[in-house]
mmCIF file of C-alpha atoms and ligand atoms in Angstrom:
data_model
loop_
_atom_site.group_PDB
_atom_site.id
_atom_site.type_symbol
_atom_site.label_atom_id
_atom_site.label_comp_id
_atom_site.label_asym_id
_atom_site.label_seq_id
_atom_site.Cartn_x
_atom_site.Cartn_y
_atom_site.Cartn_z
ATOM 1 C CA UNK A 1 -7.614 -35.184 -11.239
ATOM 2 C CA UNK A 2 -6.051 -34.088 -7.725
ATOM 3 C CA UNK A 3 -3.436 -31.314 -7.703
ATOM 4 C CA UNK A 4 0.115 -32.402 -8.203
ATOM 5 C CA UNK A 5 2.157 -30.951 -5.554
ATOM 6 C CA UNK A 6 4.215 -27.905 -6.006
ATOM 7 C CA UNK A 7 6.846 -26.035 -4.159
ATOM 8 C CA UNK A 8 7.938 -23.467 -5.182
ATOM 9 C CA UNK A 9 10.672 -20.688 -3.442
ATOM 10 C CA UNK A 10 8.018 -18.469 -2.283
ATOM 11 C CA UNK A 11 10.486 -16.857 -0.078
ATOM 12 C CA UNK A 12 12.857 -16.004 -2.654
ATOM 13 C CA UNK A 13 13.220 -12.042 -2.898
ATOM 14 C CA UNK A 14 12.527 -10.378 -6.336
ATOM 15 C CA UNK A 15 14.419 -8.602 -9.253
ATOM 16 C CA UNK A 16 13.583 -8.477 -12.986
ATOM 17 C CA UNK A 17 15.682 -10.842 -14.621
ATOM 18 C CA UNK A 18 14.662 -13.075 -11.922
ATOM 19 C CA UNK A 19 10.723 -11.812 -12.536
ATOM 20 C CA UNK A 20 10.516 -13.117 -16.253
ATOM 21 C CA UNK A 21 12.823 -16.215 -15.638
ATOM 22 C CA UNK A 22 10.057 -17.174 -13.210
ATOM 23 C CA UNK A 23 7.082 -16.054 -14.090
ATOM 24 C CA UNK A 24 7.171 -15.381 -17.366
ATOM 25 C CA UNK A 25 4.451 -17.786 -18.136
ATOM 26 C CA UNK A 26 1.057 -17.920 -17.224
ATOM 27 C CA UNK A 27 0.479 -21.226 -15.593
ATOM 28 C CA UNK A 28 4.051 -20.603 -13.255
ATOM 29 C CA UNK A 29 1.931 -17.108 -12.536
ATOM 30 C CA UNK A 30 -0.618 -19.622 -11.537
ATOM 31 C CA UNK A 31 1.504 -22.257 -9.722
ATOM 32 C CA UNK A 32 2.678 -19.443 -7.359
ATOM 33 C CA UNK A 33 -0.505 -17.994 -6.416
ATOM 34 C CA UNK A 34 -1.736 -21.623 -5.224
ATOM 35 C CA UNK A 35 1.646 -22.308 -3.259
ATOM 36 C CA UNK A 36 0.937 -19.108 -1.885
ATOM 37 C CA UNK A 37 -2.843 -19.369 -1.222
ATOM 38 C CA UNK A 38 -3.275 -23.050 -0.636
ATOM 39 C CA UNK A 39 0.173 -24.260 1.025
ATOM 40 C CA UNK A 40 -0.626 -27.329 2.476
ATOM 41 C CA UNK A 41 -3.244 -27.904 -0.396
ATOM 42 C CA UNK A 42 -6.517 -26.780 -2.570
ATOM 43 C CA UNK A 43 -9.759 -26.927 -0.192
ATOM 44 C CA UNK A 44 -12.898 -25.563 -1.139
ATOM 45 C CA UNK A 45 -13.582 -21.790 -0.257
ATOM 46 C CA UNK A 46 -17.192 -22.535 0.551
ATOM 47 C CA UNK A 47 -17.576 -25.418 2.519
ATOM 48 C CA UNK A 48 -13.742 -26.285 3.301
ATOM 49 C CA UNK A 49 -13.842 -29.894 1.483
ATOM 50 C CA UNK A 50 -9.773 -31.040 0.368
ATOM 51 C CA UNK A 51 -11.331 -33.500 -2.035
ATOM 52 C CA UNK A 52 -11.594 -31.190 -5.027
ATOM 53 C CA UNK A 53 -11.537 -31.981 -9.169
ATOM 54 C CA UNK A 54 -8.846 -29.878 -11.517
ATOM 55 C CA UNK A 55 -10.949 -28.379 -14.439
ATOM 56 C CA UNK A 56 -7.590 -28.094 -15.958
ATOM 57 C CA UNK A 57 -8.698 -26.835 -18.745
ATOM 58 C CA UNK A 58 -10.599 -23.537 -17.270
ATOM 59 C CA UNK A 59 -7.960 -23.633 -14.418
ATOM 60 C CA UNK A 60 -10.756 -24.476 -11.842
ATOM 61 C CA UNK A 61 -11.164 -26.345 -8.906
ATOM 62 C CA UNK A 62 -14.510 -28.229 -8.661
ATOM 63 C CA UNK A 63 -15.580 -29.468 -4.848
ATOM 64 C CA UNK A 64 -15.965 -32.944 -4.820
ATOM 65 C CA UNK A 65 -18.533 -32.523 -1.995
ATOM 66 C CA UNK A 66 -20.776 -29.362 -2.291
ATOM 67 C CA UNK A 67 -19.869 -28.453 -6.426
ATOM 68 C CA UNK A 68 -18.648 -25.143 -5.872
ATOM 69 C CA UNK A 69 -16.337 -24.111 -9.104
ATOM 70 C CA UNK A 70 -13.463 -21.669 -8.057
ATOM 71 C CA UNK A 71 -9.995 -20.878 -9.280
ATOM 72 C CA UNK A 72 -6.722 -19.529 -7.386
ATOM 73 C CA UNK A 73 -8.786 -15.907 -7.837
ATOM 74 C CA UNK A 74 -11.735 -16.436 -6.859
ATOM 75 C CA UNK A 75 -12.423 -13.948 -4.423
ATOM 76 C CA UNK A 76 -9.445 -12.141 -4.164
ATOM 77 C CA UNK A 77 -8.326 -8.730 -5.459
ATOM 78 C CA UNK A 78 -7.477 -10.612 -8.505
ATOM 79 C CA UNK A 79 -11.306 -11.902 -8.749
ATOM 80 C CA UNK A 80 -13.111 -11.775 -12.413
ATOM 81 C CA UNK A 81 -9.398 -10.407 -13.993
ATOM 82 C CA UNK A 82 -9.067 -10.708 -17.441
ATOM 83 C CA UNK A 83 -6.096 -9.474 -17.694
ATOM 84 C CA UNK A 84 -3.336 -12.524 -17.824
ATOM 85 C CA UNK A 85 -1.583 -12.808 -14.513
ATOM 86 C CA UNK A 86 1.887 -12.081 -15.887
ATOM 87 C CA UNK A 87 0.523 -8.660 -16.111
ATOM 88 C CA UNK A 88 -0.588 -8.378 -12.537
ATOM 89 C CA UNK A 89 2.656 -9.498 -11.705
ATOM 90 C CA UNK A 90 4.962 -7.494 -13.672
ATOM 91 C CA UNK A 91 2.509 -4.298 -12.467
ATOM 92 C CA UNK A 92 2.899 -5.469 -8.951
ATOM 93 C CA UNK A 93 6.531 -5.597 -9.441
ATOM 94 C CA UNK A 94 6.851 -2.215 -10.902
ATOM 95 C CA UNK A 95 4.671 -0.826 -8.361
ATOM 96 C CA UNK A 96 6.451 -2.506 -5.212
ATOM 97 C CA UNK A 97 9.631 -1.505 -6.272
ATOM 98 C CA UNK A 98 9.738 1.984 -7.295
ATOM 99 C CA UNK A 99 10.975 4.289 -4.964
ATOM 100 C CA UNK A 100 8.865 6.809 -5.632
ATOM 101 C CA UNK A 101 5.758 5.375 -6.926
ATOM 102 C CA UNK A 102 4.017 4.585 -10.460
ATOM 103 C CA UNK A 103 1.200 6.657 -11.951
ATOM 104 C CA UNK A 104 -1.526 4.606 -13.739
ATOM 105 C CA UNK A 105 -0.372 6.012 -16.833
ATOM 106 C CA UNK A 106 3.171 4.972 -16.662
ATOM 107 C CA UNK A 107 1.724 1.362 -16.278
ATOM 108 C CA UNK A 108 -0.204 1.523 -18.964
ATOM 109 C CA UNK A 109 2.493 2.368 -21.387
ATOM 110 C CA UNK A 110 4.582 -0.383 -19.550
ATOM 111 C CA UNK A 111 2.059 -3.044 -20.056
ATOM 112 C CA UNK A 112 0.580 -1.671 -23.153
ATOM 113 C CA UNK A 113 -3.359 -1.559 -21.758
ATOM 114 C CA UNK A 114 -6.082 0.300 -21.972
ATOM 115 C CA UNK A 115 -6.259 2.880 -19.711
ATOM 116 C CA UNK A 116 -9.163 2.052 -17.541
ATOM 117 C CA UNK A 117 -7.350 -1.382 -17.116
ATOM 118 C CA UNK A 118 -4.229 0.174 -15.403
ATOM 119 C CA UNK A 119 -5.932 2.547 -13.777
ATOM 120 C CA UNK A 120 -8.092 -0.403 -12.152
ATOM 121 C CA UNK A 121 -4.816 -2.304 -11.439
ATOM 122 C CA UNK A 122 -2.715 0.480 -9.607
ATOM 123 C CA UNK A 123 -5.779 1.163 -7.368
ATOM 124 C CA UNK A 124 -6.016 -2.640 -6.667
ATOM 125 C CA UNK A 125 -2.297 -3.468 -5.936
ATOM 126 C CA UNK A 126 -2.163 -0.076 -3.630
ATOM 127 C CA UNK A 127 -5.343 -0.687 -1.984
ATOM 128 C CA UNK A 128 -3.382 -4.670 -1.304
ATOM 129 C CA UNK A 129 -0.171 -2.671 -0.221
ATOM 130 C CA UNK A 130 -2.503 -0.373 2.827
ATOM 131 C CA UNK A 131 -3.871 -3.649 3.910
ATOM 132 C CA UNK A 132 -1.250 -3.635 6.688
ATOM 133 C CA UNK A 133 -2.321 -4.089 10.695
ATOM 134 C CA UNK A 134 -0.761 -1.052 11.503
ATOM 135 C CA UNK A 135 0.952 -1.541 15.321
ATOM 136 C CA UNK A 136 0.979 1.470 17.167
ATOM 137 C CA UNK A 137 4.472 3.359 17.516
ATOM 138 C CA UNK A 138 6.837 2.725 20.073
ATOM 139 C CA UNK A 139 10.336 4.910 21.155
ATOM 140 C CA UNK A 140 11.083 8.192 19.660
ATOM 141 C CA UNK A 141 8.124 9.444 17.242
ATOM 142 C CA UNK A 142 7.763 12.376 15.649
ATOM 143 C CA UNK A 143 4.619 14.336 14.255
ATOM 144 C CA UNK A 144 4.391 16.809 11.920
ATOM 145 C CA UNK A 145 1.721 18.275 9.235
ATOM 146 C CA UNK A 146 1.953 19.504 5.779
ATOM 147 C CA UNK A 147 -0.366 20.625 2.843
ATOM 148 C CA UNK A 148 -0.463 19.043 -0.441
ATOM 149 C CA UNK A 149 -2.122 19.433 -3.842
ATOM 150 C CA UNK A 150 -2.675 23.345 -5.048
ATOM 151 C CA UNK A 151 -2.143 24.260 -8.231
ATOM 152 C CA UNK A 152 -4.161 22.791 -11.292
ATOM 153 C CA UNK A 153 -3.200 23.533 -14.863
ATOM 154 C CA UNK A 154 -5.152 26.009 -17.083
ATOM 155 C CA UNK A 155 -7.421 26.859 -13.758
ATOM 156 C CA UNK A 156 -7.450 29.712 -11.056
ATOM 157 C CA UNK A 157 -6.360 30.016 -7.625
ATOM 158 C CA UNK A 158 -9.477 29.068 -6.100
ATOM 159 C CA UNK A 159 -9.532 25.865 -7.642
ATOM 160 C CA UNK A 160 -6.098 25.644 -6.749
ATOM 161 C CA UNK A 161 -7.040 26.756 -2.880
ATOM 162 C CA UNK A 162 -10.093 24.328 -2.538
ATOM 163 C CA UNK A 163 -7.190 21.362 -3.806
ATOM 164 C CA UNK A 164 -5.049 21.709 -1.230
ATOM 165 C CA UNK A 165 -5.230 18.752 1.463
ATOM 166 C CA UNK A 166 -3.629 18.654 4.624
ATOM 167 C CA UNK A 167 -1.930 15.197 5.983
ATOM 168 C CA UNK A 168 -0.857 14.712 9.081
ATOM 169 C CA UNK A 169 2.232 12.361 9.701
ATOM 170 C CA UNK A 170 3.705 10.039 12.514
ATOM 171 C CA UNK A 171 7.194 8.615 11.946
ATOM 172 C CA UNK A 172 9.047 5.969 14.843
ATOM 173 C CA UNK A 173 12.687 6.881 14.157
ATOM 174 C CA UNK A 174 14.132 3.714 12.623
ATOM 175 C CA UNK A 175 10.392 2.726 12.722
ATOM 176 C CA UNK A 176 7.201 2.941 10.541
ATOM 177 C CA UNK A 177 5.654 5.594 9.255
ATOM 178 C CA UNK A 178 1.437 6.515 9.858
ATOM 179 C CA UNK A 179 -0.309 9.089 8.161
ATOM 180 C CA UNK A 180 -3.800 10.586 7.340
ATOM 181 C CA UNK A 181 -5.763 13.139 5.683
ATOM 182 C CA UNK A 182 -7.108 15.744 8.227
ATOM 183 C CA UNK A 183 -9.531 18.224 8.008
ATOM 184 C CA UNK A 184 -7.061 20.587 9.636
ATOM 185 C CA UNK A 185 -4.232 21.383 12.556
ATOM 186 C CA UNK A 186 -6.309 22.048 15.410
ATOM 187 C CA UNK A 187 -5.563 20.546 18.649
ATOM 188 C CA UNK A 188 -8.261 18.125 19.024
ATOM 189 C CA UNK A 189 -7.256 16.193 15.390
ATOM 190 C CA UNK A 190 -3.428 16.584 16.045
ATOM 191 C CA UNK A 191 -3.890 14.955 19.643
ATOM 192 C CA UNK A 192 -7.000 12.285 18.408
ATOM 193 C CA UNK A 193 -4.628 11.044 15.598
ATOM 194 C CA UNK A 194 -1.935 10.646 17.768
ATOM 195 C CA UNK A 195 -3.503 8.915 21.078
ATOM 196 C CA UNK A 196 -4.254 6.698 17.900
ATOM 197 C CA UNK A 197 -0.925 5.890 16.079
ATOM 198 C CA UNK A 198 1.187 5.539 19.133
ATOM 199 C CA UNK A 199 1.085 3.375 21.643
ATOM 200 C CA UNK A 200 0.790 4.812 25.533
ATOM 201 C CA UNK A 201 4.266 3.800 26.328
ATOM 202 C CA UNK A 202 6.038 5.937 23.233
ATOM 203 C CA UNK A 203 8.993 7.229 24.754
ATOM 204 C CA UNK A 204 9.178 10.720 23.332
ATOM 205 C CA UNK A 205 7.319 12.753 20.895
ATOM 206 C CA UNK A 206 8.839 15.294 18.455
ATOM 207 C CA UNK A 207 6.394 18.210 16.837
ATOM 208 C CA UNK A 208 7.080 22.010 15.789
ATOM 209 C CA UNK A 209 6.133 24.642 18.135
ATOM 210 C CA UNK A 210 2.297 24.665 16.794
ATOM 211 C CA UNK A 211 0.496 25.526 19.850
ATOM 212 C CA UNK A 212 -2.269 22.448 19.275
ATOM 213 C CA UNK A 213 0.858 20.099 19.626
ATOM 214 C CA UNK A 214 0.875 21.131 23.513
ATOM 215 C CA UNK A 215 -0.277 18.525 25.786
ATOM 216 C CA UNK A 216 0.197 15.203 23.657
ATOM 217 C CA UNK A 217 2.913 14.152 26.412
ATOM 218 C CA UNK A 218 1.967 12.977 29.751
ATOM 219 C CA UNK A 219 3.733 10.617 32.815
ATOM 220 C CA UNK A 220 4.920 8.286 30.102
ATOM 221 C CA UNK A 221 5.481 10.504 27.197
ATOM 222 C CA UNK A 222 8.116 13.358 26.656
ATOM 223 C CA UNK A 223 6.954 16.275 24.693
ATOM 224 C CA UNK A 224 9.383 18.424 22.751
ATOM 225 C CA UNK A 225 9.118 20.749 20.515
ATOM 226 C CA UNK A 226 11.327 22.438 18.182
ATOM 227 C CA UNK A 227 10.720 25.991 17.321
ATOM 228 C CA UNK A 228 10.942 26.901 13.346
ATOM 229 C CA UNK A 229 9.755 30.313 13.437
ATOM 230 C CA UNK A 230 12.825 31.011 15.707
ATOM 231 C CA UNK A 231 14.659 29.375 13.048
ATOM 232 C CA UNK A 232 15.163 26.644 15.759
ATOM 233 C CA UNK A 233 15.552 22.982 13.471
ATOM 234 C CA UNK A 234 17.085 20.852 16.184
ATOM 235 C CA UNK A 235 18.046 20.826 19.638
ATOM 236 C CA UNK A 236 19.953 18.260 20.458
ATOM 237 C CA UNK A 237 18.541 14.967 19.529
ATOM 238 C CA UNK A 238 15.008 17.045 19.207
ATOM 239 C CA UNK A 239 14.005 17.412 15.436
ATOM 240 C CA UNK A 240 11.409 16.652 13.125
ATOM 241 C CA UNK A 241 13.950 15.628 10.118
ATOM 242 C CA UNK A 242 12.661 12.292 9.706
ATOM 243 C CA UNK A 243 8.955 13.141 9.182
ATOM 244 C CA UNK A 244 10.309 15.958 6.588
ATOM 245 C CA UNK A 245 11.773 13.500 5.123
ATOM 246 C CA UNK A 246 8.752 11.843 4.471
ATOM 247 C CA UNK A 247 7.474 14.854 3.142
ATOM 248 C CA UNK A 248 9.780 15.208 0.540
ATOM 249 C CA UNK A 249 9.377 11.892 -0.403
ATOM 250 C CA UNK A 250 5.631 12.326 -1.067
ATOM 251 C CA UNK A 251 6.001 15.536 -2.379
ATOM 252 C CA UNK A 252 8.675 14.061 -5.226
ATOM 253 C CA UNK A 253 6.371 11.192 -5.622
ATOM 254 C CA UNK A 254 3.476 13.464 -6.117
ATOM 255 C CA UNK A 255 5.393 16.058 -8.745
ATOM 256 C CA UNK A 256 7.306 13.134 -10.358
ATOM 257 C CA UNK A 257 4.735 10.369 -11.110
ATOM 258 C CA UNK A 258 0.934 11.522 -9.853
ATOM 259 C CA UNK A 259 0.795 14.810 -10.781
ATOM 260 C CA UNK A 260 -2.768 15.487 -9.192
ATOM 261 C CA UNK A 261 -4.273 13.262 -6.946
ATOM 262 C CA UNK A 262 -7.413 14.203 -6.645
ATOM 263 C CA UNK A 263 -8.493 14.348 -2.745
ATOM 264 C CA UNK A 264 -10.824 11.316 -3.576
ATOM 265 C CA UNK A 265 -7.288 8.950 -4.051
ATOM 266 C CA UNK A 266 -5.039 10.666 -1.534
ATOM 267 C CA UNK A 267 -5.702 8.420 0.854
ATOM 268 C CA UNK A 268 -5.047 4.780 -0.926
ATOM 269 C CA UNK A 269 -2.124 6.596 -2.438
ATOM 270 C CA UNK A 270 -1.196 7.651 1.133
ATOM 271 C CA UNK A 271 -1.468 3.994 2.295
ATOM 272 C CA UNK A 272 0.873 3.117 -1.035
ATOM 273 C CA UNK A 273 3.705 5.565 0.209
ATOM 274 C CA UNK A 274 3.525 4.264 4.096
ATOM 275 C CA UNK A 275 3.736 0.986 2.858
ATOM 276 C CA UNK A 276 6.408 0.826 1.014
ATOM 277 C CA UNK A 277 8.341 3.389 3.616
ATOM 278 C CA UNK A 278 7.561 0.606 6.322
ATOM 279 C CA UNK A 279 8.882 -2.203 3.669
ATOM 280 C CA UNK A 280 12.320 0.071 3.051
ATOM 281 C CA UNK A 281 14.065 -3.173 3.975
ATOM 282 C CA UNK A 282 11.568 -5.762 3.254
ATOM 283 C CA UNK A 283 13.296 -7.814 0.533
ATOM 284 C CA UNK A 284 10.189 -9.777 0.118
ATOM 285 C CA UNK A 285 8.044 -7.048 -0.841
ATOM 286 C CA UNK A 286 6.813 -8.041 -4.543
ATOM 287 C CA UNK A 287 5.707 -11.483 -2.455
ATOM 288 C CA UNK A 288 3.867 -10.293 0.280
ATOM 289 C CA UNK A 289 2.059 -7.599 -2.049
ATOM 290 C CA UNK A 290 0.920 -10.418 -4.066
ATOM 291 C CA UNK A 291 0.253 -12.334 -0.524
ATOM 292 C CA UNK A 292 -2.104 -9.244 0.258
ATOM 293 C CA UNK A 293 -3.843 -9.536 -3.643
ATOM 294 C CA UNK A 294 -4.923 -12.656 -2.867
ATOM 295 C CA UNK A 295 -5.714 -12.411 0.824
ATOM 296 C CA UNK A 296 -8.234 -9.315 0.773
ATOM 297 C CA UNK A 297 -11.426 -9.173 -0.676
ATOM 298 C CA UNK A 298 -12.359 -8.106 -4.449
ATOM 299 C CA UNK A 299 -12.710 -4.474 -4.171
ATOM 300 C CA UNK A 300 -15.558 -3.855 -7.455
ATOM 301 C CA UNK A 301 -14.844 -1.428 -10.196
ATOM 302 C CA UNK A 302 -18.261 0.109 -9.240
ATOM 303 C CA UNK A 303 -16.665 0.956 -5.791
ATOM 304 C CA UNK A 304 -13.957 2.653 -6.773
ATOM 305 C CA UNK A 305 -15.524 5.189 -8.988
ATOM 306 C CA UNK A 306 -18.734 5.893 -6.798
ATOM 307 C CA UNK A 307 -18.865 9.503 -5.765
HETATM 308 ZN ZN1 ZN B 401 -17.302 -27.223 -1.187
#
């Protein structure tokens, strides 16, 4: 039976009422992910064939020309899920638009599974939400570092010393954010991660007085640095406040919903907080995070917890 055509608003932006009037049900779940995966049409993933059967009943696609069986899934972040797609898209939803992020344990409660289940999910739907091209920063960007982790309940301060993680941090003002884990502040990480994040042309760049700051300007690029330790926060239009922002952000984020992230995470969690800052004023953000689910490649259970 050939595909009966379908269009639905796939640029509509979300809210919740507007979440269960749509998608409540399975197959409109279902509908949506093939207008979004297949809009102008089913073809087979394997050989590229239009001419393809409905296994309605198993919601499968079978190539009329080399037999390959596949569903809207099949090969995506959503690949082998047995969890009903309502659920994905309720957790994407919840994860896309807090402010502050969800832990996997607030999702599980939500969607009443077990816990390896959400913990699976909230790894897959951040590790769709860092699958950005990141373009590197342009105008006024400013750099800063900070530690995070520490403390761990009922254990000492070494544990709580070999915890800590330090991130670095770029931030275009009215721009996107970029940042990273880094083995630490000295000048040859500082200046490598930013000849990386911004583009040659960036107008101006904003650090603290850290001496391993010194030198990331050149012809193009202004340097400037404000001076803490002389109590100095901004000089004229010279601060850091934006990137500090940031911080607090992800330090809020990391007190209020994660707790611990272990050093292991930090990073997909990392790309979780960038993305949403970059899609402050996306209103389409529950659709393209379900854009990027289905886009990228399965990423195995077995992957995620290997050491
Ligand atoms: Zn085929």
């Amino acid at each position: 039976m050939a595909r009966t055509k379908r269009t639905p608003e796939v640029t509509q932006s979300m809210n919740l009422i507007r979440l269960i009037e749509r998608f409540g049900a399975e197959d409109r779940c279902r509908a949506y992910l093939e207008a979004l995966r297949w809009p102008a049409g089913v073809f087979c993933g394997r050989c590229g064939e239009r001419k393809v059967s409905h296994l309605a009943k198993r919601h499968q696609y079978e190539c009329d020309s080399c037999g390959y069986q596949f569903s809207v899934t099949t090969n995506t972040k959503m690949h082998d899920t047995h969890l009903p797609l309502w659920k994905w898209f309720l957790a994407t939803y919840i994860i896309t638009e807090s402010k502050k992020g969800v832990s996997s344990n607030q999702l599980r409660r939500a969607l009443k599974v077990a816990p390896k289940t959400a913990w699976y999910l909230t790894h897959r739907i951040r590790a769709a939400m860092g699958d950005d091209l990141e373009a590197p920063l342009l105008g006024t960007v400013e750099v800063d570092e900070t530690v995070v982790g520490g403390k761990i309940r009922g254990r000492g301060r070494l544990a709580a010393r070999q915890n800590k993680t330090m991130i670095v941090g770029a931030v275009q003002r009215g721009g996107e954010v970029r940042l990273q884990v880094i083995p630490g502040n000295d000048r040859d990480t500082l200046h490598a991660f930013i000849r990386n994040v911004t583009h040659d042309r960036t107008k101006a760049i904003y650090t603290d007085s850290l001496p391993s700051y010194k030198g990331v300007g050149d012809e193009n690029t202004l340097h400037e640095a404000v001076n803490h330790i002389a109590n100095e926060w901004t000089r004229g239009d010279v601060h850091t406040n934006t990137v500090e922002g940031v911080w607090s952000l992800l330090k809020r984020s990391i007190i209020g919903s994660y707790h611990q992230v272990s050093a292991k995470h930090l990073p997909a969690y990392l790309s979780e907080i960038s993305f949403r800052y970059n899609n402050r004023r996306n209103p389409y953000l529950f659709r393209d995070t379900i854009l990027r689910l289905l886009e990228t490649d399965a990423l195995p259970y077995e992957m995620l917890i290997a050491e």
